[in-house]
mmCIF file of C-alpha atoms and ligand atoms in Angstrom:
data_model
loop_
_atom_site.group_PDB
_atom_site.id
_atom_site.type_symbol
_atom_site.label_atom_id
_atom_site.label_comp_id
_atom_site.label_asym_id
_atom_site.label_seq_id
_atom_site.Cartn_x
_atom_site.Cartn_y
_atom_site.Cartn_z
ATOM 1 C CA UNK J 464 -1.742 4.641 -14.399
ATOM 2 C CA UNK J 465 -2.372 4.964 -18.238
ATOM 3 C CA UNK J 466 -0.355 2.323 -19.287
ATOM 4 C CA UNK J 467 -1.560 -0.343 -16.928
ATOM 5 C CA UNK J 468 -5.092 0.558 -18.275
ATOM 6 C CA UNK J 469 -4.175 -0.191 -20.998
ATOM 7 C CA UNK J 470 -2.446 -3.495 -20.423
ATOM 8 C CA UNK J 471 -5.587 -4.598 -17.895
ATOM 9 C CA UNK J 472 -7.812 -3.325 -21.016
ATOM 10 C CA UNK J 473 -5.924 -5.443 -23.943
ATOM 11 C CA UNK J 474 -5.079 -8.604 -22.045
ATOM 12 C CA UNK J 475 -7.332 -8.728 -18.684
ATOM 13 C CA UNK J 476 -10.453 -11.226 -18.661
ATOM 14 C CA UNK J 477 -12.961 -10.582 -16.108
ATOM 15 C CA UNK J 478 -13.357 -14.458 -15.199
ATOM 16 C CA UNK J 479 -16.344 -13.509 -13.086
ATOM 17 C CA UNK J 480 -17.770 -10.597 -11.347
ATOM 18 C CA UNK J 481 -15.217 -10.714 -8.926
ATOM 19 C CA UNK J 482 -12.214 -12.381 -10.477
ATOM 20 C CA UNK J 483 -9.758 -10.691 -13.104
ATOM 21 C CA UNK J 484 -7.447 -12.236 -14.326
ATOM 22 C CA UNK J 485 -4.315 -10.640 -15.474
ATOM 23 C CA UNK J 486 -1.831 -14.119 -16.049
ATOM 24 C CA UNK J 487 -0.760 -12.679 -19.565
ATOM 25 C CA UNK J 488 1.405 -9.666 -18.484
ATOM 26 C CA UNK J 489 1.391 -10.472 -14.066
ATOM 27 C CA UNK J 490 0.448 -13.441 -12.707
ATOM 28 C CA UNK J 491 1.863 -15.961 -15.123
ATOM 29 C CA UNK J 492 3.874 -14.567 -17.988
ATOM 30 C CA UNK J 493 5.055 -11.448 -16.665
ATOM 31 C CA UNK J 494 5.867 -8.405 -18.578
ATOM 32 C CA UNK J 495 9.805 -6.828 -17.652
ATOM 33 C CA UNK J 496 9.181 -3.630 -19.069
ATOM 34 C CA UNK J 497 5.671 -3.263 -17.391
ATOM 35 C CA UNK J 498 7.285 -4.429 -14.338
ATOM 36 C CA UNK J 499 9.669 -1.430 -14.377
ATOM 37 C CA UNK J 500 6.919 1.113 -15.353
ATOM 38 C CA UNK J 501 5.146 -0.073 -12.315
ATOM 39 C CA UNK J 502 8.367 -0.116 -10.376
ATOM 40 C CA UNK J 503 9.158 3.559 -11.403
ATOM 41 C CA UNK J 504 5.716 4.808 -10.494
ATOM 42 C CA UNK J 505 5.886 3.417 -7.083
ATOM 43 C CA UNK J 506 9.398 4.831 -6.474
ATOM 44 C CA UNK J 507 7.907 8.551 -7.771
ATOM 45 C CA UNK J 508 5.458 8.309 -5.307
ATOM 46 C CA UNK J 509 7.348 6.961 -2.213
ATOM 47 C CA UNK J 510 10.348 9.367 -2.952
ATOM 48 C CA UNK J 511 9.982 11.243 0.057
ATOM 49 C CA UNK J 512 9.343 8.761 2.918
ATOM 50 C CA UNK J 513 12.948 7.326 3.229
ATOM 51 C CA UNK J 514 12.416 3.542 2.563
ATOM 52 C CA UNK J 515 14.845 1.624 4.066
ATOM 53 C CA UNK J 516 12.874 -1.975 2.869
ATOM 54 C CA UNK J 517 10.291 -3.284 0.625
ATOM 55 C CA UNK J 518 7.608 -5.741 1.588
ATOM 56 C CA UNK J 519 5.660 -7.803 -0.375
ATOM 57 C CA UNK J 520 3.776 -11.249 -0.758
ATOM 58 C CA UNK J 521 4.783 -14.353 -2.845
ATOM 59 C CA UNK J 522 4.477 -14.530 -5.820
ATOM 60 C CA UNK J 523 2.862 -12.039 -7.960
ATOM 61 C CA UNK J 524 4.030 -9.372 -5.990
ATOM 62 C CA UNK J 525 7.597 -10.127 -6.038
ATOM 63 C CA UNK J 526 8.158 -8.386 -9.536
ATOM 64 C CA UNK J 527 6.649 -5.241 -8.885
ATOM 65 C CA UNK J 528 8.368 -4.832 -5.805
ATOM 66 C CA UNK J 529 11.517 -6.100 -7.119
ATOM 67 C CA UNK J 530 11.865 -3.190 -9.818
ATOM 68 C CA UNK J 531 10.603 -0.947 -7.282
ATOM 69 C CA UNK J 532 13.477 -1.943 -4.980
ATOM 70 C CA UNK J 533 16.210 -1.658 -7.777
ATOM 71 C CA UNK J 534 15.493 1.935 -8.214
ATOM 72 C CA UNK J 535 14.898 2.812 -4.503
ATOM 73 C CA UNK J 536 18.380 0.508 -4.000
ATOM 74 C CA UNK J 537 16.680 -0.854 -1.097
ATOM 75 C CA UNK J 538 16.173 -5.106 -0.037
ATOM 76 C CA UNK J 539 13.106 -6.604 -1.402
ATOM 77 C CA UNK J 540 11.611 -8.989 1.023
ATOM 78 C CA UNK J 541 8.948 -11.367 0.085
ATOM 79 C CA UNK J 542 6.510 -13.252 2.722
ATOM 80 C CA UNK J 543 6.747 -16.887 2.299
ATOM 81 C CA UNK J 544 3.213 -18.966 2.157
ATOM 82 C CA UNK J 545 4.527 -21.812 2.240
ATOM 83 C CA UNK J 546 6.055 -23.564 5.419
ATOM 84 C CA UNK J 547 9.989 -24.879 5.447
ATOM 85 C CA UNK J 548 11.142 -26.638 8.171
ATOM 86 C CA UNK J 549 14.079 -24.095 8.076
ATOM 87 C CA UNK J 550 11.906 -21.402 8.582
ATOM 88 C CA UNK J 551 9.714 -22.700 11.450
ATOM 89 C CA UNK J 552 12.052 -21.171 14.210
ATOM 90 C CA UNK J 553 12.930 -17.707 14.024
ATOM 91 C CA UNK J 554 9.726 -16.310 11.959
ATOM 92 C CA UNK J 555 6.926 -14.048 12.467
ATOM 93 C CA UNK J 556 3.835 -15.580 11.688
ATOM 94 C CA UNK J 557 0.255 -14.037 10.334
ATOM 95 C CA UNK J 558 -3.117 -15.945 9.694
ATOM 96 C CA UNK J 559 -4.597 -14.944 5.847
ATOM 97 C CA UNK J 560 -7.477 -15.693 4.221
ATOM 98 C CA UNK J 561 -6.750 -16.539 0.688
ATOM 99 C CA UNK J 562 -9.635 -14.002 -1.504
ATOM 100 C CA UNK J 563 -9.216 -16.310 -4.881
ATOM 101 C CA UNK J 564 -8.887 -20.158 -2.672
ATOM 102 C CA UNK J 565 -10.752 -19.631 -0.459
ATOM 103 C CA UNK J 566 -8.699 -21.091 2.211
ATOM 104 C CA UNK J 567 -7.200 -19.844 5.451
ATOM 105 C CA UNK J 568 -3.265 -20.158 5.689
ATOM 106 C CA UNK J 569 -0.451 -18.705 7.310
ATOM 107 C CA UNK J 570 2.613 -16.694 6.336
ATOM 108 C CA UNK J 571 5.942 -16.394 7.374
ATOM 109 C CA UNK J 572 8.807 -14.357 7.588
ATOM 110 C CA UNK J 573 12.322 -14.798 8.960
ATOM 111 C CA UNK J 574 12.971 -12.566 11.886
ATOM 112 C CA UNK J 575 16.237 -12.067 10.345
ATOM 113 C CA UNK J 576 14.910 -9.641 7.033
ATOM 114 C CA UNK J 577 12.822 -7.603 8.949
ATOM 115 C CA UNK J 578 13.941 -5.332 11.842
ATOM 116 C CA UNK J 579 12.577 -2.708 14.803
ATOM 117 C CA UNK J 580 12.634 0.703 13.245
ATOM 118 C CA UNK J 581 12.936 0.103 9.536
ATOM 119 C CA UNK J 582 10.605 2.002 7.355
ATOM 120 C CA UNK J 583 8.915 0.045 5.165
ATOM 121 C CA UNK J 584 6.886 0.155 1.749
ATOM 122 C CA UNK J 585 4.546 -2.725 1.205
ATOM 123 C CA UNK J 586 3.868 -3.705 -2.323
ATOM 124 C CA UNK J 587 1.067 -6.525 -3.757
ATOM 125 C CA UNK J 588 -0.037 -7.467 -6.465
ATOM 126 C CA UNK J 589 -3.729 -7.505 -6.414
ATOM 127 C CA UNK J 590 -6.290 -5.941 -2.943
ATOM 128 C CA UNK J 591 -9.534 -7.613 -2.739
ATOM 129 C CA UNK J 592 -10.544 -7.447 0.976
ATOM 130 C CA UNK J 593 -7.270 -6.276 2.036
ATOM 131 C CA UNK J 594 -6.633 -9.614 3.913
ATOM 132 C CA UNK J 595 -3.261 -10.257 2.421
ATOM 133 C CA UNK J 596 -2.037 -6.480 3.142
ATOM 134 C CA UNK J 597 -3.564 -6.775 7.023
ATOM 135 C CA UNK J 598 -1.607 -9.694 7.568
ATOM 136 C CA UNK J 599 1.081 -8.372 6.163
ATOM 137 C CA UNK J 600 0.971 -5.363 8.503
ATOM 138 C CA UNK J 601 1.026 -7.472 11.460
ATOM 139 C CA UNK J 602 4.371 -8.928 10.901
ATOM 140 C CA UNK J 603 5.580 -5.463 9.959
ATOM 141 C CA UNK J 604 4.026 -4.956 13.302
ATOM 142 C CA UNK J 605 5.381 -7.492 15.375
ATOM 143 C CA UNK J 606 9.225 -6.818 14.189
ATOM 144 C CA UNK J 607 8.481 -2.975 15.851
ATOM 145 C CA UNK J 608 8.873 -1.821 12.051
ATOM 146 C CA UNK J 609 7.176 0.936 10.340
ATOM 147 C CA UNK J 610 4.438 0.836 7.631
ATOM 148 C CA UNK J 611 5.693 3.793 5.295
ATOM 149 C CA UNK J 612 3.035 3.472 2.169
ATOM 150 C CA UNK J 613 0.955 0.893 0.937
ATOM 151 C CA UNK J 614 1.180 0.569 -2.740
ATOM 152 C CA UNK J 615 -1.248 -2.393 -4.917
ATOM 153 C CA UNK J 616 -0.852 -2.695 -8.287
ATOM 154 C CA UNK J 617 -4.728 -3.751 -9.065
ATOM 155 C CA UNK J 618 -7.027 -2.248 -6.534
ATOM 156 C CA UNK J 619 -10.824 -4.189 -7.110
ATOM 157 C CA UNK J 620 -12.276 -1.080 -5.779
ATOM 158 C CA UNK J 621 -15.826 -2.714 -5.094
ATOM 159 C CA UNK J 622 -14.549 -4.780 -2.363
ATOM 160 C CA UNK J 623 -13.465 -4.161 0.822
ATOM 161 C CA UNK J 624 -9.828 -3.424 0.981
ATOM 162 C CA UNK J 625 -8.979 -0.046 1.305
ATOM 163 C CA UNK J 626 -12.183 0.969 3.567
ATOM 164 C CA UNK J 627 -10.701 -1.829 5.806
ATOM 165 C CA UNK J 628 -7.490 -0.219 5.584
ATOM 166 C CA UNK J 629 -8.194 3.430 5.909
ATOM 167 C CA UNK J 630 -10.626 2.662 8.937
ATOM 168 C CA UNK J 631 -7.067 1.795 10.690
ATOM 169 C CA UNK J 632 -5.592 5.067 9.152
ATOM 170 C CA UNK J 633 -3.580 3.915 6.352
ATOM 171 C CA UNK J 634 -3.742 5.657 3.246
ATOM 172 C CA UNK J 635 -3.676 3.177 -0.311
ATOM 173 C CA UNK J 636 -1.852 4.213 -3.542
ATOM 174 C CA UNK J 637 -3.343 2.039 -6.611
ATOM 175 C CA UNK J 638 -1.984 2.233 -9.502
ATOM 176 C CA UNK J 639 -5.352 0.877 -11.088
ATOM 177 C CA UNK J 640 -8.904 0.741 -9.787
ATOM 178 C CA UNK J 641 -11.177 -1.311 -10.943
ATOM 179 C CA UNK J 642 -14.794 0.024 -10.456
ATOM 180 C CA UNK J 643 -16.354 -3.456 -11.995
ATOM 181 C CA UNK J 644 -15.927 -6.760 -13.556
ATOM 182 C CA UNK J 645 -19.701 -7.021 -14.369
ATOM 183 C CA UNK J 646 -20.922 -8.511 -17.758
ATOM 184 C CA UNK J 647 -17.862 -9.723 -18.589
ATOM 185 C CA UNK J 648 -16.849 -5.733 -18.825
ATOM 186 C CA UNK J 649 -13.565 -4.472 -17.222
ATOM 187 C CA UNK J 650 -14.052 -0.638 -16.023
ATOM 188 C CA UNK J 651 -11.984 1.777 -14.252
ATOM 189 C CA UNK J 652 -12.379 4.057 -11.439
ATOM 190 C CA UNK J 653 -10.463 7.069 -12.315
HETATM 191 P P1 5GP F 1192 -7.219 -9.855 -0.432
HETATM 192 O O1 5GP F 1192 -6.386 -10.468 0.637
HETATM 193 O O2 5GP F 1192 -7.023 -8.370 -0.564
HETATM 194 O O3 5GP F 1192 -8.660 -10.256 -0.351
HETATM 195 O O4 5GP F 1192 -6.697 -10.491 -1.792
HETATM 196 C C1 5GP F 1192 -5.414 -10.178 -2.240
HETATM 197 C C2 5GP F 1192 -4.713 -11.363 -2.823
HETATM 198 O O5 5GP F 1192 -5.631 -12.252 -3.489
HETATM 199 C C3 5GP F 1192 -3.725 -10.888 -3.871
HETATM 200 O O6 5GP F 1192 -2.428 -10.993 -3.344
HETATM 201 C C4 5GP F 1192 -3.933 -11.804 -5.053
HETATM 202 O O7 5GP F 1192 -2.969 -12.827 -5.012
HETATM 203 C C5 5GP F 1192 -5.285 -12.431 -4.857
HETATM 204 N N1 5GP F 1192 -6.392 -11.840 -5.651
HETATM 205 C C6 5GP F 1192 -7.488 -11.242 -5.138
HETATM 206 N N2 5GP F 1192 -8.339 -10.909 -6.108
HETATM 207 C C7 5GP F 1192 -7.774 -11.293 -7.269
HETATM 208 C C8 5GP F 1192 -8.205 -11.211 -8.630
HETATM 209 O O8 5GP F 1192 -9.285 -10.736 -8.990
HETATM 210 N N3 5GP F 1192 -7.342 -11.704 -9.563
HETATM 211 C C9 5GP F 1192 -6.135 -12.248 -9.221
HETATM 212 N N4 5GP F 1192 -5.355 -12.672 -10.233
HETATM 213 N N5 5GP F 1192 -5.700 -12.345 -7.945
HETATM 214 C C10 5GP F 1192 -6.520 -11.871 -6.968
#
């Protein structure tokens, strides 16, 4: 997508040869009318699989998702990573291992906001080695619902992720690829 190119280009640092970082316009400040560009493209190219709910992962992903739900008119659900004491009863649960800490956790979500036979589109922020999406697919899993599209904002295509995910027959939709972070340089895989 041009126009997140462009954004990555202007205001992206590559913090190492792995890490981007996009706080400016995603993961801290974040950008409204970015946020509904995104949102649109996602909608154009989920149109046709009936949606009924969107999934996605706190935080980042929430405003992405969120836009993307507004013009579907579907619920926006977001995984919690955090644990609540109200929560602990009536959740599904998934193991993740966090790309950027480092660290293993779990996340959560209320058996209440996802049901058997809703079709759902899963939205995130960022896929490094896919971790966050595969535990995200096992909750989708557990509630008996169905995974409809994938769709990842920034897709570091030198990892892992989509391989992972296409070995298990999913199909990805990235709105941008990177192909490296090396020297400091941010390129794109077009
Ligand atoms: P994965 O589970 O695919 O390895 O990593 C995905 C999650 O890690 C994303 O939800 C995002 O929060 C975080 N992440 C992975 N790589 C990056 C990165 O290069 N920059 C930022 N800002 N977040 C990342």
């Amino acid at each position: 997508m041009q126009l997140l190119e462009e954004y990555i280009t202007k205001y992206g640092e590559a913090l190492s040869e792995h890490v981007l970082k996009v706080d400016a316009f995603l993961n801290h400040q974040i950008d409204p009318e970015l946020m509904m560009a995104l949102g649109k493209d996602f909608c154009e190219q989920f149109k046709d699989k009936n949606i009924d709910k969107i999934i996605t992962i706190e935080t980042s992903g929430i405003a992405p998702a969120l836009m993307c739900g507004y013009i579907m008119e579907v619920p926006v659900v977001f995984i919690k990573k955090s644990t609540s004491r109200i929560l602990q009863d009536d959740c599904y649960q998934s193991e993740v291992h966090s790309f950027t800490k480092n660290i293993d956790y779990t996340i959560h979500c209320s058996k209440n906001y996802v049901k058997k036979g809703e079709r759902v589109l899963f939205i995130d922020d960022f896929m490094a080695n896919g971790d966050a999406c595969l535990a995200t697919l096992n909750i989708i899993h557990q509630a008996e619902a169905s995974v409809e599209g994938i769709g990842i904002v920034i897709e570091k295509a030198f990892q892992g992720g989509r391989k992972k995910l296409e070995d298990l027959g999913y199909s990805v939709y990235s709105q941008a690829r990177i192909q490296s972070l090396k020297k400091g340089s941010i390129t794109f895989l077009k």
